[in-house]
PDB file of C-alpha atoms and ligand atoms in Angstrom:
ATOM      1  CA  MET D  13      -8.933  37.741  -2.284  1.00  0.00           C
ATOM      2  CA  ALA D  14      -5.572  38.377  -0.713  1.00  0.00           C
ATOM      3  CA  THR D  15      -7.252  41.366   0.930  1.00  0.00           C
ATOM      4  CA  ASP D  16     -10.072  39.238   2.407  1.00  0.00           C
ATOM      5  CA  ALA D  17      -9.773  39.972   6.145  1.00  0.00           C
ATOM      6  CA  ARG D  18     -11.492  36.717   7.132  1.00  0.00           C
ATOM      7  CA  LEU D  19      -9.060  34.608   5.082  1.00  0.00           C
ATOM      8  CA  ARG D  20      -6.105  36.597   6.392  1.00  0.00           C
ATOM      9  CA  THR D  21      -7.182  35.874   9.984  1.00  0.00           C
ATOM     10  CA  LEU D  22      -7.747  32.192   9.193  1.00  0.00           C
ATOM     11  CA  ASN D  23      -4.245  31.895   7.765  1.00  0.00           C
ATOM     12  CA  ALA D  24      -2.423  34.094  10.287  1.00  0.00           C
ATOM     13  CA  GLN D  25      -1.109  31.187  12.367  1.00  0.00           C
ATOM     14  CA  PRO D  26       2.693  31.149  12.034  1.00  0.00           C
ATOM     15  CA  ALA D  27       4.417  28.014  10.720  1.00  0.00           C
ATOM     16  CA  ARG D  28       6.535  26.314  13.373  1.00  0.00           C
ATOM     17  CA  ASN D  29       9.081  23.612  12.829  1.00  0.00           C
ATOM     18  CA  GLY D  30       8.969  20.539  15.044  1.00  0.00           C
ATOM     19  CA  PRO D  31       6.821  17.458  15.596  1.00  0.00           C
ATOM     20  CA  ARG D  32       3.418  17.342  13.917  1.00  0.00           C
ATOM     21  CA  GLU D  33       0.325  15.493  15.036  1.00  0.00           C
ATOM     22  CA  GLU D  34      -1.698  12.997  13.035  1.00  0.00           C
ATOM     23  CA  VAL D  35      -5.125  11.648  13.886  1.00  0.00           C
ATOM     24  CA  TYR D  36      -6.545   8.191  13.372  1.00  0.00           C
ATOM     25  CA  CYS D  37      -9.279   5.976  14.681  1.00  0.00           C
ATOM     26  CA  THR D  38      -9.835   2.289  14.059  1.00  0.00           C
ATOM     27  CA  LYS D  39     -12.813   0.044  13.490  1.00  0.00           C
ATOM     28  CA  VAL D  40     -11.746  -3.266  15.030  1.00  0.00           C
ATOM     29  CA  GLY D  41     -12.667  -6.353  13.022  1.00  0.00           C
ATOM     30  CA  THR D  42     -14.569  -9.212  14.646  1.00  0.00           C
ATOM     31  CA  THR D  43     -12.747 -12.221  13.176  1.00  0.00           C
ATOM     32  CA  ARG D  44      -9.609 -10.591  11.690  1.00  0.00           C
ATOM     33  CA  PRO D  45      -8.754  -7.726  14.051  1.00  0.00           C
ATOM     34  CA  ASP D  46      -5.113  -8.236  13.053  1.00  0.00           C
ATOM     35  CA  GLU D  47      -5.649  -7.103   9.427  1.00  0.00           C
ATOM     36  CA  MET D  48      -6.766  -3.680   8.211  1.00  0.00           C
ATOM     37  CA  TYR D  49      -7.354  -1.340   5.323  1.00  0.00           C
ATOM     38  CA  ILE D  50      -6.144   2.235   5.783  1.00  0.00           C
ATOM     39  CA  VAL D  51      -8.426   5.009   4.533  1.00  0.00           C
ATOM     40  CA  GLY D  52      -6.825   8.448   4.390  1.00  0.00           C
ATOM     41  CA  GLY D  53      -7.100  12.138   3.640  1.00  0.00           C
ATOM     42  CA  HIS D  54      -4.649  14.937   4.463  1.00  0.00           C
ATOM     43  CA  MET D  55      -5.564  17.597   6.995  1.00  0.00           C
ATOM     44  CA  ASP D  56      -3.005  20.247   6.076  1.00  0.00           C
ATOM     45  CA  GLY D  57      -3.835  22.881   3.473  1.00  0.00           C
ATOM     46  CA  HIS D  58      -1.934  25.164   1.144  1.00  0.00           C
ATOM     47  CA  GLY D  59      -2.549  28.398  -0.753  1.00  0.00           C
ATOM     48  CA  TRP D  60      -4.079  30.884   1.735  1.00  0.00           C
ATOM     49  CA  GLY D  61      -7.693  29.837   1.152  1.00  0.00           C
ATOM     50  CA  GLU D  62      -9.796  27.494   3.288  1.00  0.00           C
ATOM     51  CA  ALA D  63      -8.429  24.280   1.726  1.00  0.00           C
ATOM     52  CA  ALA D  64     -12.083  23.323   1.342  1.00  0.00           C
ATOM     53  CA  ASN D  65     -11.393  21.004  -1.572  1.00  0.00           C
ATOM     54  CA  ASP D  66      -7.709  20.225  -0.952  1.00  0.00           C
ATOM     55  CA  ASP D  67      -8.175  18.460   1.261  1.00  0.00           C
ATOM     56  CA  GLY D  68     -11.221  19.387   3.339  1.00  0.00           C
ATOM     57  CA  SER D  69     -13.249  17.289   0.908  1.00  0.00           C
ATOM     58  CA  GLY D  70     -11.100  14.182   1.360  1.00  0.00           C
ATOM     59  CA  THR D  71     -10.964  14.498   5.143  1.00  0.00           C
ATOM     60  CA  ALA D  72     -14.750  14.991   5.228  1.00  0.00           C
ATOM     61  CA  ILE D  73     -15.190  11.680   3.390  1.00  0.00           C
ATOM     62  CA  VAL D  74     -12.853   9.891   5.797  1.00  0.00           C
ATOM     63  CA  MET D  75     -14.694  11.284   8.827  1.00  0.00           C
ATOM     64  CA  GLU D  76     -18.104  10.500   7.370  1.00  0.00           C
ATOM     65  CA  LEU D  77     -17.041   6.898   6.665  1.00  0.00           C
ATOM     66  CA  ALA D  78     -15.626   6.622  10.192  1.00  0.00           C
ATOM     67  CA  ARG D  79     -18.977   7.831  11.531  1.00  0.00           C
ATOM     68  CA  ILE D  80     -20.856   5.171   9.540  1.00  0.00           C
ATOM     69  CA  PHE D  81     -18.534   2.277  10.356  1.00  0.00           C
ATOM     70  CA  SER D  82     -18.341   3.199  14.046  1.00  0.00           C
ATOM     71  CA  SER D  83     -22.070   2.591  14.474  1.00  0.00           C
ATOM     72  CA  PRO D  84     -22.669  -0.218  16.992  1.00  0.00           C
ATOM     73  CA  TYR D  85     -24.962  -1.773  14.368  1.00  0.00           C
ATOM     74  CA  VAL D  86     -22.141  -2.173  11.835  1.00  0.00           C
ATOM     75  CA  GLU D  87     -19.768  -5.126  12.149  1.00  0.00           C
ATOM     76  CA  THR D  88     -16.742  -5.792   9.985  1.00  0.00           C
ATOM     77  CA  GLU D  89     -14.655  -8.951   9.919  1.00  0.00           C
ATOM     78  CA  ARG D  90     -11.453  -7.031   9.194  1.00  0.00           C
ATOM     79  CA  SER D  91     -10.285  -3.785  10.786  1.00  0.00           C
ATOM     80  CA  ILE D  92     -10.297  -0.344   9.136  1.00  0.00           C
ATOM     81  CA  ARG D  93      -8.076   2.579  10.130  1.00  0.00           C
ATOM     82  CA  PHE D  94      -9.316   6.078   9.293  1.00  0.00           C
ATOM     83  CA  ALA D  95      -6.286   8.384   9.099  1.00  0.00           C
ATOM     84  CA  LEU D  96      -5.906  12.129   8.713  1.00  0.00           C
ATOM     85  CA  TRP D  97      -2.322  12.747   7.630  1.00  0.00           C
ATOM     86  CA  ASN D  98      -0.432  15.931   8.352  1.00  0.00           C
ATOM     87  CA  ASN D  99       2.210  17.593   6.152  1.00  0.00           C
ATOM     88  CA  GLU D 100       1.085  16.095   2.839  1.00  0.00           C
ATOM     89  CA  GLU D 101       1.726  19.412   1.118  1.00  0.00           C
ATOM     90  CA  THR D 102       5.311  19.587   2.387  1.00  0.00           C
ATOM     91  CA  GLY D 103       6.291  16.247   0.820  1.00  0.00           C
ATOM     92  CA  LEU D 104       3.998  13.484   2.103  1.00  0.00           C
ATOM     93  CA  ASN D 105       5.890  13.711   5.402  1.00  0.00           C
ATOM     94  CA  GLY D 106       3.016  12.527   7.595  1.00  0.00           C
ATOM     95  CA  ALA D 107       2.423   9.347   5.598  1.00  0.00           C
ATOM     96  CA  ARG D 108       6.168   8.689   5.439  1.00  0.00           C
ATOM     97  CA  ALA D 109       6.498   9.160   9.222  1.00  0.00           C
ATOM     98  CA  TYR D 110       3.614   6.750   9.832  1.00  0.00           C
ATOM     99  CA  ILE D 111       5.350   4.085   7.745  1.00  0.00           C
ATOM    100  CA  GLN D 112       8.689   4.662   9.495  1.00  0.00           C
ATOM    101  CA  GLN D 113       7.195   4.511  12.948  1.00  0.00           C
ATOM    102  CA  ARG D 114       4.608   1.746  12.549  1.00  0.00           C
ATOM    103  CA  GLN D 115       5.557  -0.566   9.673  1.00  0.00           C
ATOM    104  CA  ALA D 116       7.448  -3.000  11.933  1.00  0.00           C
ATOM    105  CA  LEU D 117       4.545  -3.265  14.413  1.00  0.00           C
ATOM    106  CA  GLN D 118       2.207  -4.851  11.861  1.00  0.00           C
ATOM    107  CA  GLY D 119       0.243  -7.856  12.998  1.00  0.00           C
ATOM    108  CA  GLN D 120       1.749  -7.966  16.482  1.00  0.00           C
ATOM    109  CA  GLU D 121      -0.532  -8.786  19.372  1.00  0.00           C
ATOM    110  CA  ILE D 122       0.457  -6.408  22.185  1.00  0.00           C
ATOM    111  CA  PRO D 123       0.444  -7.540  24.927  1.00  0.00           C
ATOM    112  CA  VAL D 124       0.540 -11.175  23.860  1.00  0.00           C
ATOM    113  CA  GLY D 125      -2.738 -12.913  24.638  1.00  0.00           C
ATOM    114  CA  SER D 126      -4.687  -9.646  24.855  1.00  0.00           C
ATOM    115  CA  GLY D 127      -6.416  -9.955  21.484  1.00  0.00           C
ATOM    116  CA  ARG D 128      -5.284  -6.383  20.753  1.00  0.00           C
ATOM    117  CA  TYR D 129      -3.374  -5.435  17.654  1.00  0.00           C
ATOM    118  CA  PRO D 130      -2.225  -1.793  17.827  1.00  0.00           C
ATOM    119  CA  GLU D 131      -1.017  -2.014  14.228  1.00  0.00           C
ATOM    120  CA  PRO D 132      -2.961  -4.598  12.230  1.00  0.00           C
ATOM    121  CA  LYS D 133      -1.313  -5.950   9.083  1.00  0.00           C
ATOM    122  CA  TRP D 134      -1.770  -3.482   6.198  1.00  0.00           C
ATOM    123  CA  LEU D 135      -3.982  -4.877   3.424  1.00  0.00           C
ATOM    124  CA  GLY D 136      -4.300  -1.683   1.384  1.00  0.00           C
ATOM    125  CA  MET D 137      -4.145   2.096   1.491  1.00  0.00           C
ATOM    126  CA  ILE D 138      -6.877   4.257  -0.035  1.00  0.00           C
ATOM    127  CA  GLN D 139      -6.293   8.037  -0.160  1.00  0.00           C
ATOM    128  CA  HIS D 140      -8.913  10.730  -0.872  1.00  0.00           C
ATOM    129  CA  ASP D 141      -7.414  13.971  -2.158  1.00  0.00           C
ATOM    130  CA  MET D 142      -9.503  16.757  -3.840  1.00  0.00           C
ATOM    131  CA  MET D 143     -12.934  15.279  -4.458  1.00  0.00           C
ATOM    132  CA  LEU D 144     -15.175  18.121  -5.704  1.00  0.00           C
ATOM    133  CA  PHE D 145     -14.290  19.846  -8.950  1.00  0.00           C
ATOM    134  CA  ASP D 146     -14.442  18.250 -12.412  1.00  0.00           C
ATOM    135  CA  HIS D 147     -15.521  21.013 -14.780  1.00  0.00           C
ATOM    136  CA  GLY D 148     -13.500  19.756 -17.731  1.00  0.00           C
ATOM    137  CA  MET D 149     -10.387  21.076 -19.410  1.00  0.00           C
ATOM    138  CA  PRO D 150      -9.746  24.806 -19.777  1.00  0.00           C
ATOM    139  CA  ARG D 151     -11.053  26.335 -23.009  1.00  0.00           C
ATOM    140  CA  ALA D 152      -8.673  27.794 -25.609  1.00  0.00           C
ATOM    141  CA  ASP D 153      -8.971  31.234 -23.949  1.00  0.00           C
ATOM    142  CA  GLY D 154      -8.069  29.767 -20.536  1.00  0.00           C
ATOM    143  CA  THR D 155     -11.563  30.056 -19.059  1.00  0.00           C
ATOM    144  CA  LEU D 156     -13.455  27.103 -17.578  1.00  0.00           C
ATOM    145  CA  SER D 157     -17.046  25.962 -17.466  1.00  0.00           C
ATOM    146  CA  PRO D 158     -18.712  27.333 -14.300  1.00  0.00           C
ATOM    147  CA  GLU D 159     -20.628  24.050 -13.888  1.00  0.00           C
ATOM    148  CA  GLN D 160     -19.605  20.514 -12.983  1.00  0.00           C
ATOM    149  CA  ARG D 161     -19.415  18.705 -16.329  1.00  0.00           C
ATOM    150  CA  PRO D 162     -22.214  16.163 -16.804  1.00  0.00           C
ATOM    151  CA  GLU D 163     -19.613  13.474 -17.550  1.00  0.00           C
ATOM    152  CA  ALA D 164     -17.648  14.217 -14.344  1.00  0.00           C
ATOM    153  CA  ASP D 165     -16.096  11.136 -12.771  1.00  0.00           C
ATOM    154  CA  VAL D 166     -14.254   9.870  -9.726  1.00  0.00           C
ATOM    155  CA  ASN D 167     -10.662   9.169 -10.774  1.00  0.00           C
ATOM    156  CA  ILE D 168      -9.215   6.074  -9.115  1.00  0.00           C
ATOM    157  CA  GLU D 169      -5.470   5.908  -9.701  1.00  0.00           C
ATOM    158  CA  PHE D 170      -2.735   3.378  -8.982  1.00  0.00           C
ATOM    159  CA  GLN D 171       0.964   3.622  -9.880  1.00  0.00           C
ATOM    160  CA  ILE D 172       1.973   1.314 -12.707  1.00  0.00           C
ATOM    161  CA  ASN D 173       5.670   1.905 -11.911  1.00  0.00           C
ATOM    162  CA  SER D 174       5.508   0.466  -8.424  1.00  0.00           C
ATOM    163  CA  ARG D 175       6.322  -2.886  -6.885  1.00  0.00           C
ATOM    164  CA  MET D 176       2.662  -3.511  -5.995  1.00  0.00           C
ATOM    165  CA  ALA D 177       1.242  -2.354  -9.344  1.00  0.00           C
ATOM    166  CA  GLU D 178      -0.694  -5.519 -10.092  1.00  0.00           C
ATOM    167  CA  GLN D 179      -2.310  -5.785  -6.652  1.00  0.00           C
ATOM    168  CA  SER D 180      -3.029  -2.048  -6.665  1.00  0.00           C
ATOM    169  CA  MET D 181      -4.712  -2.308 -10.065  1.00  0.00           C
ATOM    170  CA  LYS D 182      -6.916  -5.086  -8.721  1.00  0.00           C
ATOM    171  CA  LEU D 183      -7.847  -2.942  -5.733  1.00  0.00           C
ATOM    172  CA  ALA D 184      -8.619  -0.029  -8.082  1.00  0.00           C
ATOM    173  CA  PHE D 185     -11.070  -2.172 -10.032  1.00  0.00           C
ATOM    174  CA  VAL D 186     -12.790  -3.325  -6.841  1.00  0.00           C
ATOM    175  CA  PHE D 187     -13.520   0.369  -6.279  1.00  0.00           C
ATOM    176  CA  HIS D 188     -14.504   0.846  -9.925  1.00  0.00           C
ATOM    177  CA  GLN D 189     -17.031  -1.961  -9.636  1.00  0.00           C
ATOM    178  CA  ALA D 190     -18.320  -0.682  -6.290  1.00  0.00           C
ATOM    179  CA  ASN D 191     -18.936   2.669  -7.960  1.00  0.00           C
ATOM    180  CA  ARG D 192     -20.880   1.006 -10.768  1.00  0.00           C
ATOM    181  CA  ASN D 193     -23.082  -0.819  -8.314  1.00  0.00           C
ATOM    182  CA  TYR D 194     -23.584   1.758  -5.582  1.00  0.00           C
ATOM    183  CA  ALA D 195     -22.789   5.365  -6.641  1.00  0.00           C
ATOM    184  CA  THR D 196     -25.898   7.331  -7.562  1.00  0.00           C
ATOM    185  CA  ASP D 197     -24.740  10.048  -9.979  1.00  0.00           C
ATOM    186  CA  TYR D 198     -21.176   9.885 -11.243  1.00  0.00           C
ATOM    187  CA  PRO D 199     -19.100   7.027 -12.696  1.00  0.00           C
ATOM    188  CA  ALA D 200     -15.481   6.167 -11.880  1.00  0.00           C
ATOM    189  CA  ALA D 201     -12.441   5.818 -14.118  1.00  0.00           C
ATOM    190  CA  VAL D 202      -9.238   3.903 -13.341  1.00  0.00           C
ATOM    191  CA  GLY D 203      -5.858   5.332 -14.349  1.00  0.00           C
ATOM    192  CA  PRO D 204      -2.262   4.108 -13.933  1.00  0.00           C
ATOM    193  CA  HIS D 205      -0.482   7.302 -12.820  1.00  0.00           C
ATOM    194  CA  MET D 206      -1.188   7.855  -9.104  1.00  0.00           C
ATOM    195  CA  THR D 207       1.196  10.553  -7.924  1.00  0.00           C
ATOM    196  CA  ASN D 208       1.763  13.338  -5.370  1.00  0.00           C
ATOM    197  CA  THR D 209      -0.450  11.955  -2.653  1.00  0.00           C
ATOM    198  CA  ASP D 210      -0.201  10.101   0.668  1.00  0.00           C
ATOM    199  CA  SER D 211      -0.816   6.671  -0.859  1.00  0.00           C
ATOM    200  CA  GLY D 212       2.487   7.125  -2.764  1.00  0.00           C
ATOM    201  CA  PRO D 213       4.803   6.169   0.128  1.00  0.00           C
ATOM    202  CA  PHE D 214       2.807   2.908   0.468  1.00  0.00           C
ATOM    203  CA  GLN D 215       2.867   1.914  -3.207  1.00  0.00           C
ATOM    204  CA  ASP D 216       5.903  -0.395  -3.037  1.00  0.00           C
ATOM    205  CA  LEU D 217       4.739  -2.027   0.200  1.00  0.00           C
ATOM    206  CA  ILE D 218       1.030  -2.759  -0.131  1.00  0.00           C
ATOM    207  CA  PRO D 219      -1.793  -2.231  -2.654  1.00  0.00           C
ATOM    208  CA  ALA D 220      -2.275   1.563  -2.807  1.00  0.00           C
ATOM    209  CA  ILE D 221      -4.749   3.759  -4.675  1.00  0.00           C
ATOM    210  CA  SER D 222      -6.022   7.329  -4.633  1.00  0.00           C
ATOM    211  CA  LEU D 223      -9.462   8.765  -5.358  1.00  0.00           C
ATOM    212  CA  ARG D 224      -9.607  12.238  -6.909  1.00  0.00           C
ATOM    213  CA  GLU D 225     -11.831  14.599  -8.869  1.00  0.00           C
ATOM    214  CA  ASN D 226      -9.381  14.457 -11.790  1.00  0.00           C
ATOM    215  CA  GLU D 227      -6.262  12.611 -12.819  1.00  0.00           C
ATOM    216  CA  ARG D 228      -3.510  14.240 -10.769  1.00  0.00           C
ATOM    217  CA  GLY D 229      -0.875  14.269 -13.507  1.00  0.00           C
ATOM    218  CA  ALA D 230      -2.574  14.876 -16.832  1.00  0.00           C
ATOM    219  CA  GLN D 231      -5.586  16.907 -15.664  1.00  0.00           C
ATOM    220  CA  VAL D 232      -4.890  18.749 -12.389  1.00  0.00           C
ATOM    221  CA  GLY D 233      -1.371  19.226 -13.728  1.00  0.00           C
ATOM    222  CA  ALA D 234      -2.817  20.858 -16.869  1.00  0.00           C
ATOM    223  CA  GLY D 235      -5.034  23.341 -15.051  1.00  0.00           C
ATOM    224  CA  TRP D 236      -8.362  21.529 -14.783  1.00  0.00           C
ATOM    225  CA  ASP D 237      -8.811  22.816 -11.217  1.00  0.00           C
ATOM    226  CA  PRO D 238      -8.127  26.587 -11.054  1.00  0.00           C
ATOM    227  CA  HIS D 239      -8.771  26.590  -7.273  1.00  0.00           C
ATOM    228  CA  TRP D 240      -5.971  24.137  -6.522  1.00  0.00           C
ATOM    229  CA  HIS D 241      -3.654  25.749  -3.917  1.00  0.00           C
ATOM    230  CA  GLN D 242      -5.354  29.114  -4.488  1.00  0.00           C
ATOM    231  CA  PRO D 243      -7.192  31.511  -2.116  1.00  0.00           C
ATOM    232  CA  SER D 244     -10.360  30.605  -4.053  1.00  0.00           C
ATOM    233  CA  ASP D 245     -10.313  27.079  -2.547  1.00  0.00           C
ATOM    234  CA  ARG D 246     -13.159  28.129  -0.236  1.00  0.00           C
ATOM    235  CA  PHE D 247     -16.310  26.341   0.786  1.00  0.00           C
ATOM    236  CA  ASP D 248     -18.553  28.887  -1.006  1.00  0.00           C
ATOM    237  CA  THR D 249     -16.682  28.410  -4.299  1.00  0.00           C
ATOM    238  CA  PHE D 250     -18.294  25.000  -4.803  1.00  0.00           C
ATOM    239  CA  SER D 251     -21.826  24.149  -5.907  1.00  0.00           C
ATOM    240  CA  ASP D 252     -24.192  21.330  -5.005  1.00  0.00           C
ATOM    241  CA  ASN D 253     -23.089  19.398  -8.090  1.00  0.00           C
ATOM    242  CA  ASP D 254     -19.458  19.702  -6.988  1.00  0.00           C
ATOM    243  CA  PHE D 255     -20.322  18.364  -3.530  1.00  0.00           C
ATOM    244  CA  ARG D 256     -22.367  15.612  -5.189  1.00  0.00           C
ATOM    245  CA  LEU D 257     -19.197  14.314  -6.877  1.00  0.00           C
ATOM    246  CA  GLY D 258     -17.635  14.100  -3.411  1.00  0.00           C
ATOM    247  CA  LEU D 259     -20.700  12.223  -2.174  1.00  0.00           C
ATOM    248  CA  ASN D 260     -20.293   9.719  -5.016  1.00  0.00           C
ATOM    249  CA  ALA D 261     -16.668   9.169  -4.031  1.00  0.00           C
ATOM    250  CA  ALA D 262     -17.859   8.488  -0.480  1.00  0.00           C
ATOM    251  CA  GLN D 263     -20.448   6.008  -1.781  1.00  0.00           C
ATOM    252  CA  THR D 264     -17.723   4.322  -3.825  1.00  0.00           C
ATOM    253  CA  THR D 265     -15.344   3.868  -0.897  1.00  0.00           C
ATOM    254  CA  LEU D 266     -18.152   2.894   1.499  1.00  0.00           C
ATOM    255  CA  ALA D 267     -19.304   0.129  -0.837  1.00  0.00           C
ATOM    256  CA  ALA D 268     -15.812  -1.145  -1.675  1.00  0.00           C
ATOM    257  CA  LEU D 269     -14.642  -1.112   1.951  1.00  0.00           C
ATOM    258  CA  SER D 270     -17.786  -2.884   3.099  1.00  0.00           C
ATOM    259  CA  GLN D 271     -17.078  -5.707   0.670  1.00  0.00           C
ATOM    260  CA  LEU D 272     -13.354  -5.861   1.429  1.00  0.00           C
ATOM    261  CA  THR D 273     -13.856  -5.997   5.196  1.00  0.00           C
ATOM    262  CA  GLY D 274     -16.942  -8.216   5.270  1.00  0.00           C
ATOM    263  CA  ALA D 275     -19.262  -5.587   6.723  1.00  0.00           C
ATOM    264  CA  LYS D 276     -22.742  -6.447   7.866  1.00  0.00           C
ATOM    265  CA  ILE D 277     -25.534  -4.671   9.683  1.00  0.00           C
ATOM    266  CA  ASN D 278     -26.546  -6.119  13.024  1.00  0.00           C
ATOM    267  CA  ARG D 279     -29.983  -5.138  14.267  1.00  0.00           C
TER     268      ARG D 279
HETATM  269 ZN1  LIG R 303      -4.077  17.461  -1.585  1.00  0.00          ZN
END
């Protein structure tokens, strides 16, 4: 695949040091515009493929949720910020920069009396990072099932060794319950070892969780996703059942966020 001319062209852009851009948009709450949940995915990729799963899948969920919540028929009491982080793969630098630059602005009405809150108070951070591929553990000979395993799940992780562990665990189970009630095909599982993702820099400050196809430490770390950071992380690598797992993650976050922000449909 290293000789794939299309991939070579796609990845030919030289790396340049210097400032990086991030993208976000915000659904402004009706009664609590000064409080928000942050919903994220990272827009940089790694490994000379298309980064379709890592993290095209997570960013697609964030954009799809932004599309739904931005409908004029949807109202939320609290605000929601949809963020696409840059430079996750180089050390969570985008998420860290956001915290450095914006943490102190939380909850401030600027200008005073305007009713505008450029940085609402952070209520929680929910990251989506690799949402497609749960084919089980590698077999003894190193090969993997070509199909999504029937018992595939959405892994919701929080970090037990963080200052906000208890609040993050509670947030994780709100998502777990939302999955039970609203996801159509795949269940969710909660685990205590969130790591290597953009919700990490938030974990000592506010409730922070990540959604993934697998547990990042024990499963991705042990080779459950052979396309991770590889040229084979391409859109055409994944099947309908893989994309369906991503859809179930989107259903999970949509349902949980709707409850957390007091969403309602206005006809
Ligand atoms: Zn990633």
